[in-house]
GROMACS .gro file of C-alpha atoms in nm:
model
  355
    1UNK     CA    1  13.283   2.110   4.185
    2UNK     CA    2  12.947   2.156   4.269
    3UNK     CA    3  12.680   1.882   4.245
    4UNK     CA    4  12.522   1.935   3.905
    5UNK     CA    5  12.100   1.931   4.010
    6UNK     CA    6  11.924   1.713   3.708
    7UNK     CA    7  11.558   1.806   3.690
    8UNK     CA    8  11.347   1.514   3.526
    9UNK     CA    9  11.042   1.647   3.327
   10UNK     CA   10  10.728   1.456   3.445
   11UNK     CA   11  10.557   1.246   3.129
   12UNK     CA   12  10.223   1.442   3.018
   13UNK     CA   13   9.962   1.221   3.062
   14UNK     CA   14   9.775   1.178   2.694
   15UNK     CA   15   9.366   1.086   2.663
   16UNK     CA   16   9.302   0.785   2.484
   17UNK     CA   17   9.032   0.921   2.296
   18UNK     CA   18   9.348   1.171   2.122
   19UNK     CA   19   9.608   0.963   2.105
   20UNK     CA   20   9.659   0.936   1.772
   21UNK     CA   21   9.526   1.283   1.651
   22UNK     CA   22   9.739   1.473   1.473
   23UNK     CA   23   9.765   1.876   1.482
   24UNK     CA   24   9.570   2.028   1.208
   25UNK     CA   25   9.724   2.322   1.066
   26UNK     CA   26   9.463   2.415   0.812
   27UNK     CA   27   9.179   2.412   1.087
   28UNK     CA   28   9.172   2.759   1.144
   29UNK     CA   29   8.910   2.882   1.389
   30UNK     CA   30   8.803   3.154   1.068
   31UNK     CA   31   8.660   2.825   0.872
   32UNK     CA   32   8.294   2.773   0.914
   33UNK     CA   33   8.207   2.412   0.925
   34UNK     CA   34   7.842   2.459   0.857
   35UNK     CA   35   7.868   2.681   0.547
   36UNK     CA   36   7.710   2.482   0.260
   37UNK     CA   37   7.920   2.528  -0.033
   38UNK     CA   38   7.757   2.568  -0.354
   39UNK     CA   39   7.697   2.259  -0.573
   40UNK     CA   40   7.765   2.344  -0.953
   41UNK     CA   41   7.713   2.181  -1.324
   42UNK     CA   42   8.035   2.003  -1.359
   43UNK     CA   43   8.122   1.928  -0.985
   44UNK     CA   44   7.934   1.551  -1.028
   45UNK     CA   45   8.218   1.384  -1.273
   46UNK     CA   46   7.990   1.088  -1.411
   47UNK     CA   47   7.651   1.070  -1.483
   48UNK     CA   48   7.380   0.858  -1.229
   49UNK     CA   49   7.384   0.489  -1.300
   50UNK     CA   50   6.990   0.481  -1.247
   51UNK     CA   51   6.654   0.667  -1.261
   52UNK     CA   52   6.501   0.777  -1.007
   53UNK     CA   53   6.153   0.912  -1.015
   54UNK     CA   54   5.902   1.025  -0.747
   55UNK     CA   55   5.513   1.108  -0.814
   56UNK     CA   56   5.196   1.262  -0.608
   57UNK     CA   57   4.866   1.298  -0.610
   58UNK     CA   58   4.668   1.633  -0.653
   59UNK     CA   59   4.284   1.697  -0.596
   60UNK     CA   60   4.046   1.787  -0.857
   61UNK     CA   61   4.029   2.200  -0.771
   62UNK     CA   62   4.398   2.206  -0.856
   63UNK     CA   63   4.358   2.079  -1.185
   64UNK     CA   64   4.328   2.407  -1.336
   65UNK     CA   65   4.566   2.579  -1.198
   66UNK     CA   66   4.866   2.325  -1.294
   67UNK     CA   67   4.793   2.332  -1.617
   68UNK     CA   68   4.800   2.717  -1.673
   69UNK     CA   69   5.142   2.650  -1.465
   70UNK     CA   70   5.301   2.315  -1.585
   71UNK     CA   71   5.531   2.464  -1.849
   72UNK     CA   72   5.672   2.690  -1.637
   73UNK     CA   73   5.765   2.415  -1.383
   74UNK     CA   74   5.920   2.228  -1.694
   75UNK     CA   75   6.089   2.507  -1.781
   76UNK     CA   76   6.225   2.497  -1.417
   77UNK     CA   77   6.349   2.159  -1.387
   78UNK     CA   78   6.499   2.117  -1.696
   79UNK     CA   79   6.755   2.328  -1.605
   80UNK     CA   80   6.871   2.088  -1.289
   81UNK     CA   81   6.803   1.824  -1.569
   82UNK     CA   82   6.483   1.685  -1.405
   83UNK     CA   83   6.187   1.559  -1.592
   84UNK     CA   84   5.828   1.636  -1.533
   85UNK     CA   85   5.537   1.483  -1.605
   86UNK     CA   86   5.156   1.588  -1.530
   87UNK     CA   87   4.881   1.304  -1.547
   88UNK     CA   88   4.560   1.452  -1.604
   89UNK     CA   89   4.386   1.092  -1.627
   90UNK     CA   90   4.504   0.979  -1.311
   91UNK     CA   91   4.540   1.295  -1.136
   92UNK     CA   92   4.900   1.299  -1.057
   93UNK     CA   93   5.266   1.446  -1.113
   94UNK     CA   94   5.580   1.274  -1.160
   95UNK     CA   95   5.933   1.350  -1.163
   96UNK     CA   96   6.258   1.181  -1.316
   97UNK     CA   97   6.607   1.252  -1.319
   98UNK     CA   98   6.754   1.174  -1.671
   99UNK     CA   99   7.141   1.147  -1.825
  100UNK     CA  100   7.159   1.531  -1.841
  101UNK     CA  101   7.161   1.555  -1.436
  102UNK     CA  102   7.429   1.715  -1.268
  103UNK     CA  103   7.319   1.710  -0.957
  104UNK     CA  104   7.215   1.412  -0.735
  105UNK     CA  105   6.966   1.605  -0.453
  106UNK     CA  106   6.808   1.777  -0.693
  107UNK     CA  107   6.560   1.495  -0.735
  108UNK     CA  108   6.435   1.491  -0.381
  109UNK     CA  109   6.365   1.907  -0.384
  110UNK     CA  110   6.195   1.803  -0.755
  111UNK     CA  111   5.991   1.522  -0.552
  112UNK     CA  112   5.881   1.879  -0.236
  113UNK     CA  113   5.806   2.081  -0.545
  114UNK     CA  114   5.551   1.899  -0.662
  115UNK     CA  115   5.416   1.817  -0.306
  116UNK     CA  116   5.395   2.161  -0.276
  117UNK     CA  117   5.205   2.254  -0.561
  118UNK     CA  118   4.949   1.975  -0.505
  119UNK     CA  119   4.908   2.153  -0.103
  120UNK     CA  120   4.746   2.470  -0.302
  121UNK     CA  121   5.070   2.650  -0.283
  122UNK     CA  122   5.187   2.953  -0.547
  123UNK     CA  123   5.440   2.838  -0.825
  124UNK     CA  124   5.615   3.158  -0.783
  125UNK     CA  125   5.695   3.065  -0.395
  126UNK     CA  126   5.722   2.685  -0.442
  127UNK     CA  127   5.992   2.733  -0.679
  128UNK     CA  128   6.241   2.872  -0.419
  129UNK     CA  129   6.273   2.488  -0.265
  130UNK     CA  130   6.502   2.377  -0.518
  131UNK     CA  131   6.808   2.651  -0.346
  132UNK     CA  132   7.032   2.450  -0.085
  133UNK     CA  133   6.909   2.688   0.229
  134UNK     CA  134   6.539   2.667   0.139
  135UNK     CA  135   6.397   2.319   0.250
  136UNK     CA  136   5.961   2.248   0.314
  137UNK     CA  137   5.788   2.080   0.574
  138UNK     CA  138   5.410   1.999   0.518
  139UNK     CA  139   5.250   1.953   0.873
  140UNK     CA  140   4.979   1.729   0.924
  141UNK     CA  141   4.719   1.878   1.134
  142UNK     CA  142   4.397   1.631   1.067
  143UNK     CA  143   4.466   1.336   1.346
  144UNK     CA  144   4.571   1.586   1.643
  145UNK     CA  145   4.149   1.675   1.752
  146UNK     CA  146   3.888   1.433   1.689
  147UNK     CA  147   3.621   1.657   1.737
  148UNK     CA  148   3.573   1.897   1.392
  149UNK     CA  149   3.437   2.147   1.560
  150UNK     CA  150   3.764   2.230   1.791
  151UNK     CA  151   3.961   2.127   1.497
  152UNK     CA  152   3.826   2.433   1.306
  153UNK     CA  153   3.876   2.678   1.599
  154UNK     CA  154   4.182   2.558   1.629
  155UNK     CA  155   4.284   2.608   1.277
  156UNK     CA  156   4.155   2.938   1.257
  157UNK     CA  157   4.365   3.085   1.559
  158UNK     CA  158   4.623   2.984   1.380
  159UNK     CA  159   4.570   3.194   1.105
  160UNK     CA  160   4.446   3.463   1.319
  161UNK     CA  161   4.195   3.777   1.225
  162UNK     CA  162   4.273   3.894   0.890
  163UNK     CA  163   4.541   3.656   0.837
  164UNK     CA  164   4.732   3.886   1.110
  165UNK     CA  165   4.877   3.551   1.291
  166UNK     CA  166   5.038   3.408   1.022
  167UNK     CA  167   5.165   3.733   0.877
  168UNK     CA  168   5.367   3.755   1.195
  169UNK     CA  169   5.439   3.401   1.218
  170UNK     CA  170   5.594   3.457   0.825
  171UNK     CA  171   5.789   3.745   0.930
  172UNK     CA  172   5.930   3.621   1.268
  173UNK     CA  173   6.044   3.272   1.118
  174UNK     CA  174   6.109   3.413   0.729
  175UNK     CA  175   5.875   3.153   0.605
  176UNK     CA  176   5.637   3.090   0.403
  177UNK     CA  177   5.307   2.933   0.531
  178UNK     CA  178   5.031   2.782   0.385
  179UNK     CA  179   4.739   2.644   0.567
  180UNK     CA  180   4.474   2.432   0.377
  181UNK     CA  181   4.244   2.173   0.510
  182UNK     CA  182   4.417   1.910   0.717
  183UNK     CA  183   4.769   2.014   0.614
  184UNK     CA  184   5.005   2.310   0.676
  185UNK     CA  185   5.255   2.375   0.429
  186UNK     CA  186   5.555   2.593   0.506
  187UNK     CA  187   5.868   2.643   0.302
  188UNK     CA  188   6.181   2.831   0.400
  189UNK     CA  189   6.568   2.792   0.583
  190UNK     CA  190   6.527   2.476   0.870
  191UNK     CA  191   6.583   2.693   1.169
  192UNK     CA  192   6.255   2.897   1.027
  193UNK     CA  193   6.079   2.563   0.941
  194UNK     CA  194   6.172   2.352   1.272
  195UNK     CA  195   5.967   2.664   1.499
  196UNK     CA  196   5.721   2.718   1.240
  197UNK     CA  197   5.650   2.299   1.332
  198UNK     CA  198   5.696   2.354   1.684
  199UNK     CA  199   5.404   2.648   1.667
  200UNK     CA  200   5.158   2.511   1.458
  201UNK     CA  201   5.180   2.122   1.658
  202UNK     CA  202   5.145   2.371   1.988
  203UNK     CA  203   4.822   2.535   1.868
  204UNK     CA  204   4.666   2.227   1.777
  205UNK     CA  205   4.733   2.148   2.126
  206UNK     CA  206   4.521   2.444   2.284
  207UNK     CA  207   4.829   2.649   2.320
  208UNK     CA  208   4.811   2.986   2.206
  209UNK     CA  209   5.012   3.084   1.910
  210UNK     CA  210   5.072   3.443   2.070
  211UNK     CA  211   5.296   3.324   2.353
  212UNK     CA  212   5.508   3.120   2.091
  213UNK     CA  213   5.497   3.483   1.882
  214UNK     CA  214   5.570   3.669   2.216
  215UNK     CA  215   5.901   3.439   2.255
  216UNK     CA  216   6.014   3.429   1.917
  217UNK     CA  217   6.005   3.849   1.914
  218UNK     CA  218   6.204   3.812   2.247
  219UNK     CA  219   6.493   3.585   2.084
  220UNK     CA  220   6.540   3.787   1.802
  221UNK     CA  221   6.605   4.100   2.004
  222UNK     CA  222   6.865   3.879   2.232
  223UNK     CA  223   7.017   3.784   1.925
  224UNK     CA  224   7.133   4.122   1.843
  225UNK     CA  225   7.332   4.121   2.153
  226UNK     CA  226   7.656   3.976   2.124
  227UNK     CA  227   7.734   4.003   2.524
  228UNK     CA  228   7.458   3.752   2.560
  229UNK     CA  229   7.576   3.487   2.266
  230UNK     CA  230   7.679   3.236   2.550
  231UNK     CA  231   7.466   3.262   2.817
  232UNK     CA  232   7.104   3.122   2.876
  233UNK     CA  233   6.788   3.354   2.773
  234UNK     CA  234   6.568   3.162   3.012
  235UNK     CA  235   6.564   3.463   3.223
  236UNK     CA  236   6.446   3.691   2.939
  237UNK     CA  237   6.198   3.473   2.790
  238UNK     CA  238   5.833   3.548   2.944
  239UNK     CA  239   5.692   3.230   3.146
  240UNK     CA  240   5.321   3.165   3.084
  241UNK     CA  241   5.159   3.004   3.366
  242UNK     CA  242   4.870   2.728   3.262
  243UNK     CA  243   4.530   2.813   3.370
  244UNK     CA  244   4.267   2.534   3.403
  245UNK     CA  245   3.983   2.747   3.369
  246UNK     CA  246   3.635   2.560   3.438
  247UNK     CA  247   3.322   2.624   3.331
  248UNK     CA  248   3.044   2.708   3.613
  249UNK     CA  249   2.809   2.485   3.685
  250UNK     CA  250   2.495   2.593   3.814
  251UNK     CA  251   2.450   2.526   4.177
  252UNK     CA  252   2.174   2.322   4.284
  253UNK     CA  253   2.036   2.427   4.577
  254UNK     CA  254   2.020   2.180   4.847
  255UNK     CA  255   1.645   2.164   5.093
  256UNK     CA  256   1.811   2.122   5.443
  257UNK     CA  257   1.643   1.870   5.656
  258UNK     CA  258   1.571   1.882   6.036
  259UNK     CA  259   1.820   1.832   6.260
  260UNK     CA  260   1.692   1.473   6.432
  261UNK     CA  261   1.965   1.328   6.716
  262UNK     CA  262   1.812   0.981   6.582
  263UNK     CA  263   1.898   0.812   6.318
  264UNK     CA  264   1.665   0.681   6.055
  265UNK     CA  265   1.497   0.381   6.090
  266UNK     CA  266   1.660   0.035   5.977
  267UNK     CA  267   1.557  -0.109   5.648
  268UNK     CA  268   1.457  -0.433   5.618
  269UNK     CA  269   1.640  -0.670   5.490
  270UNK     CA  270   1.605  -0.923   5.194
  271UNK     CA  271   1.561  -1.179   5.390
  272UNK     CA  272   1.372  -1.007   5.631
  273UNK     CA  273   1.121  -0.888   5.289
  274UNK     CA  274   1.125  -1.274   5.231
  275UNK     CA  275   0.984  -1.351   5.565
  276UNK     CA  276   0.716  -1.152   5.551
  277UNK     CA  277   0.551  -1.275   5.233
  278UNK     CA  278   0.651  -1.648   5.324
  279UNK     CA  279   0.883  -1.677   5.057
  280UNK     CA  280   1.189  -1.779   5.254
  281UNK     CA  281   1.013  -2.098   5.354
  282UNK     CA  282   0.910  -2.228   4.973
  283UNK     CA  283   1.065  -2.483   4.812
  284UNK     CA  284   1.308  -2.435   4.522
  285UNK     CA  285   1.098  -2.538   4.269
  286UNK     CA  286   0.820  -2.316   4.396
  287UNK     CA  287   0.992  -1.999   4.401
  288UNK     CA  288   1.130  -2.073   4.042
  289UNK     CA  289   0.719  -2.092   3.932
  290UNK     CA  290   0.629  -1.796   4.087
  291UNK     CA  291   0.923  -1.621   3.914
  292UNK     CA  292   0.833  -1.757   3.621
  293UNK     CA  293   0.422  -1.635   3.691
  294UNK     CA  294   0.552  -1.310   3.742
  295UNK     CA  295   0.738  -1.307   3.457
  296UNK     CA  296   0.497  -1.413   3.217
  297UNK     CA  297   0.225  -1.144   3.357
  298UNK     CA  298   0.509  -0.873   3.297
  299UNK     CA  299   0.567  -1.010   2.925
  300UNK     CA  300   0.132  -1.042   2.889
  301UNK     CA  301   0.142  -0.617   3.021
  302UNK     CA  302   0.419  -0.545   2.777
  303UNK     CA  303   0.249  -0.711   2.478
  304UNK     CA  304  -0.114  -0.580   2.580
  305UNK     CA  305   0.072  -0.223   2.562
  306UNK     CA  306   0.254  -0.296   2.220
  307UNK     CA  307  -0.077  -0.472   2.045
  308UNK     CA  308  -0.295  -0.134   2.179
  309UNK     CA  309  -0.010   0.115   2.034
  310UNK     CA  310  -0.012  -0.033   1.688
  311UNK     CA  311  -0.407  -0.082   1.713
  312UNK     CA  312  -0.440   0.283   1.731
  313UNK     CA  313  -0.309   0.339   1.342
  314UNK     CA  314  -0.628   0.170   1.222
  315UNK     CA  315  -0.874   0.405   1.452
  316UNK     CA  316  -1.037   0.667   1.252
  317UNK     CA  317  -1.030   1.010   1.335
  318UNK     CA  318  -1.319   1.229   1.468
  319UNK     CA  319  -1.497   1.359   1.171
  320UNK     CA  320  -1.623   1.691   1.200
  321UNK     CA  321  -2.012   1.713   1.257
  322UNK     CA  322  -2.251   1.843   0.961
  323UNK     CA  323  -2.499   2.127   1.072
  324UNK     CA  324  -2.801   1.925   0.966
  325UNK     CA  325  -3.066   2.185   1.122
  326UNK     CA  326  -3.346   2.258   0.894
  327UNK     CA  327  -3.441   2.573   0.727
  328UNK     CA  328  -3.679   2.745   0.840
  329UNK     CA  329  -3.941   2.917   0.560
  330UNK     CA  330  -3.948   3.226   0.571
  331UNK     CA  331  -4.308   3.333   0.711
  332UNK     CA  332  -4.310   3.682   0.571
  333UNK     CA  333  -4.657   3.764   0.364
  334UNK     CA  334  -4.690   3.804   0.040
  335UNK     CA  335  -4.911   4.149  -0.100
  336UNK     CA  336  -5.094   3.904  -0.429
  337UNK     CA  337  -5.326   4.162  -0.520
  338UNK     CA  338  -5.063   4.457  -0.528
  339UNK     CA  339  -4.834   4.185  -0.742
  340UNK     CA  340  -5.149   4.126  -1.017
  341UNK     CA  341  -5.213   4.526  -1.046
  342UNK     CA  342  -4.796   4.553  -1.100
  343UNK     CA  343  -4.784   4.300  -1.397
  344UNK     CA  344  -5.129   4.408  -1.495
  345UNK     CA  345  -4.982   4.741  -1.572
  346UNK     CA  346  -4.670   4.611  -1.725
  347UNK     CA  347  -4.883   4.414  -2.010
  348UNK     CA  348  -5.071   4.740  -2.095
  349UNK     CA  349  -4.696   4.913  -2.148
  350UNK     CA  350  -4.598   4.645  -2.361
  351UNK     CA  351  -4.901   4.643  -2.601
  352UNK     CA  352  -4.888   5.026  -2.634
  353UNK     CA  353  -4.573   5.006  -2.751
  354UNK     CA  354  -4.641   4.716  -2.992
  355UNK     CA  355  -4.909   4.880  -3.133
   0.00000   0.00000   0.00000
């Protein structure tokens, strides 16, 4: 008989990180782990052990507007089972869950509602945060520029001529944006709100929002391409290179001196200066007096300048001169006789008609 051959299988070697996971049967590669399944009245068995409640603050201009709104929001809320409250004393609005609440998020997309409204945006949009793919993002803007005046350029690039930036902004990232004084509102799904973030912190920054538009249009027409789903787009994306533009200065122009093969003379030196005027040899205590005479003439100058500055308040002005020239009488003669005859003849009228 022939010499039976026994082949021994080798062990597999198993990874300590999986050594005790089990096969999962169910885990089918069709199931989408990042679906968000629907939450529904009846799917919370018991009700909340506590209330929760969560208020803001809204400025004076929207005072008007909320209340022409507020029972619409009410109206909106009380079908999650949410409370609302608007404070027109203090100037706030407040939210509560109460027993009727069936579900337990709710309260925090109750608590962005109302932030929304008080950031000057529409009922009719703010609304659609309270769905499980809509979430809101309010953007603060104020502390990125110190100076106003770039902060306001700034802002308004963002929002472009006509409102044409932000309309393409809204349409690339399926958001809606809202910019209003120091804050940007913008509500829609989070892969819309995380580059509508990423834009408007990048235009505060002196970046351009039309490079950030450029890109965005380029991703979505790699999307469509399913050939490219798992390779890098770095290649397709357009690369903006940073330009450091200066402003001109304007150039001084420069006298050019003789050309000399000497060099200038030597100045003297301190001690050299000291020499001269026999200061180096005084004692210590005399060159401390005559700093202190020299001082005292420049603080005697000073004050002579200062007393004749305020002594010119109390000098009158110039007054205008008077022409004080006298008049001269007017040397023309005088015809008396001629004068007599005319009032002579003026009494003789006067009696004829009396009589």
């Amino acid at each position: 008989m022939a010499d039976a051959t026994i082949v021994e299988s080798e062990p597999q070697v198993v990874n300590k990180n999986k050594k005790y996971r089990k096969e999962k049967p169910w885990d089918t590669d069709d199931i989408d782990h990042w679906k968000m399944e629907e939450f529904k009245p009846g799917d919370m068995k018991s009700n909340l052990l506590e209330e929760s409640s969560f208020a803001t603050l809204f400025p004076k201009y929207r005072e008007k507007y909320l209340q022409q709104v507020w029972p619409n929001v009410v109206a909106c809320l009380k079908e999650y089972g949410v409370h609302a409250l608007l404070d027109l004393i203090e100037g706030s609005m407040i939210v509560k869950t109460t027993r009727k609440t069936w579900d337990p998020y709710v309260i925090i997309k109750a608590r962005d509602l109302i932030k929304l409204l008080a950031r000057s945006v529409p009922f009719e949009q703010a609304k659609r945060v309270l769905q499980d793919e809509i979430t809101s993002d309010i953007i603060k803007i104020g502390n990125v520029t110190r100076n106003k005046e770039r902060f306001v350029k700034r802002r308004q690039r963002l929002v472009g001529p006509n409102g044409n930036t932000l309309k393409a902004l809204e349409l690339l990232t399926e958001c809606y944006i809202k910019v209003q004084g120091s804050t940007v509102a913008a509500l829609g799904p989070y892969k819309g709100i995380k580059q509508v973030r990423n834009v408007v912190m990048d235009t505060m920054s002196n970046i351009h929002p039309i490079y950030n538009i450029k890109i965005l249009m380029t991703k979505r027409e790699l999307m469509k391409d399913p050939t490219l789903k798992n390779e890098s787009w770095d290649r397709f994306l357009p690369q903006f290179k940073k330009k450091n533009v200066q402003t001109k200065k304007p150039k001084v122009q420069k006298t050019k001196k003789k050309y000399t093969p000497f060099p200038p003379p030597q100045q003297p030196s301190k001690v050299d200066l000291q020499l001269e005027s026999g200061e180096y040899f005084l004692k210590e205590a005399d060159k401390k007096q005559k700093k202190q005479v020299e001082k005292s003439e420049k603080q005697e100058t000073k004050a002579a300048m200062k007393r004749k500055e305020k002594e010119q308040v109390f000098i009158a002005p110039a007054e205008e001169k008077i022409n004080t020239k006298p008049i001269e009488a007017d040397n023309t003669s005088v015809d008396i006789e001629a004068l007599k005859k005319k009032l002579k003849d003026k009494n003789i009228k006067v009696a004829k008609k009396d009589s």
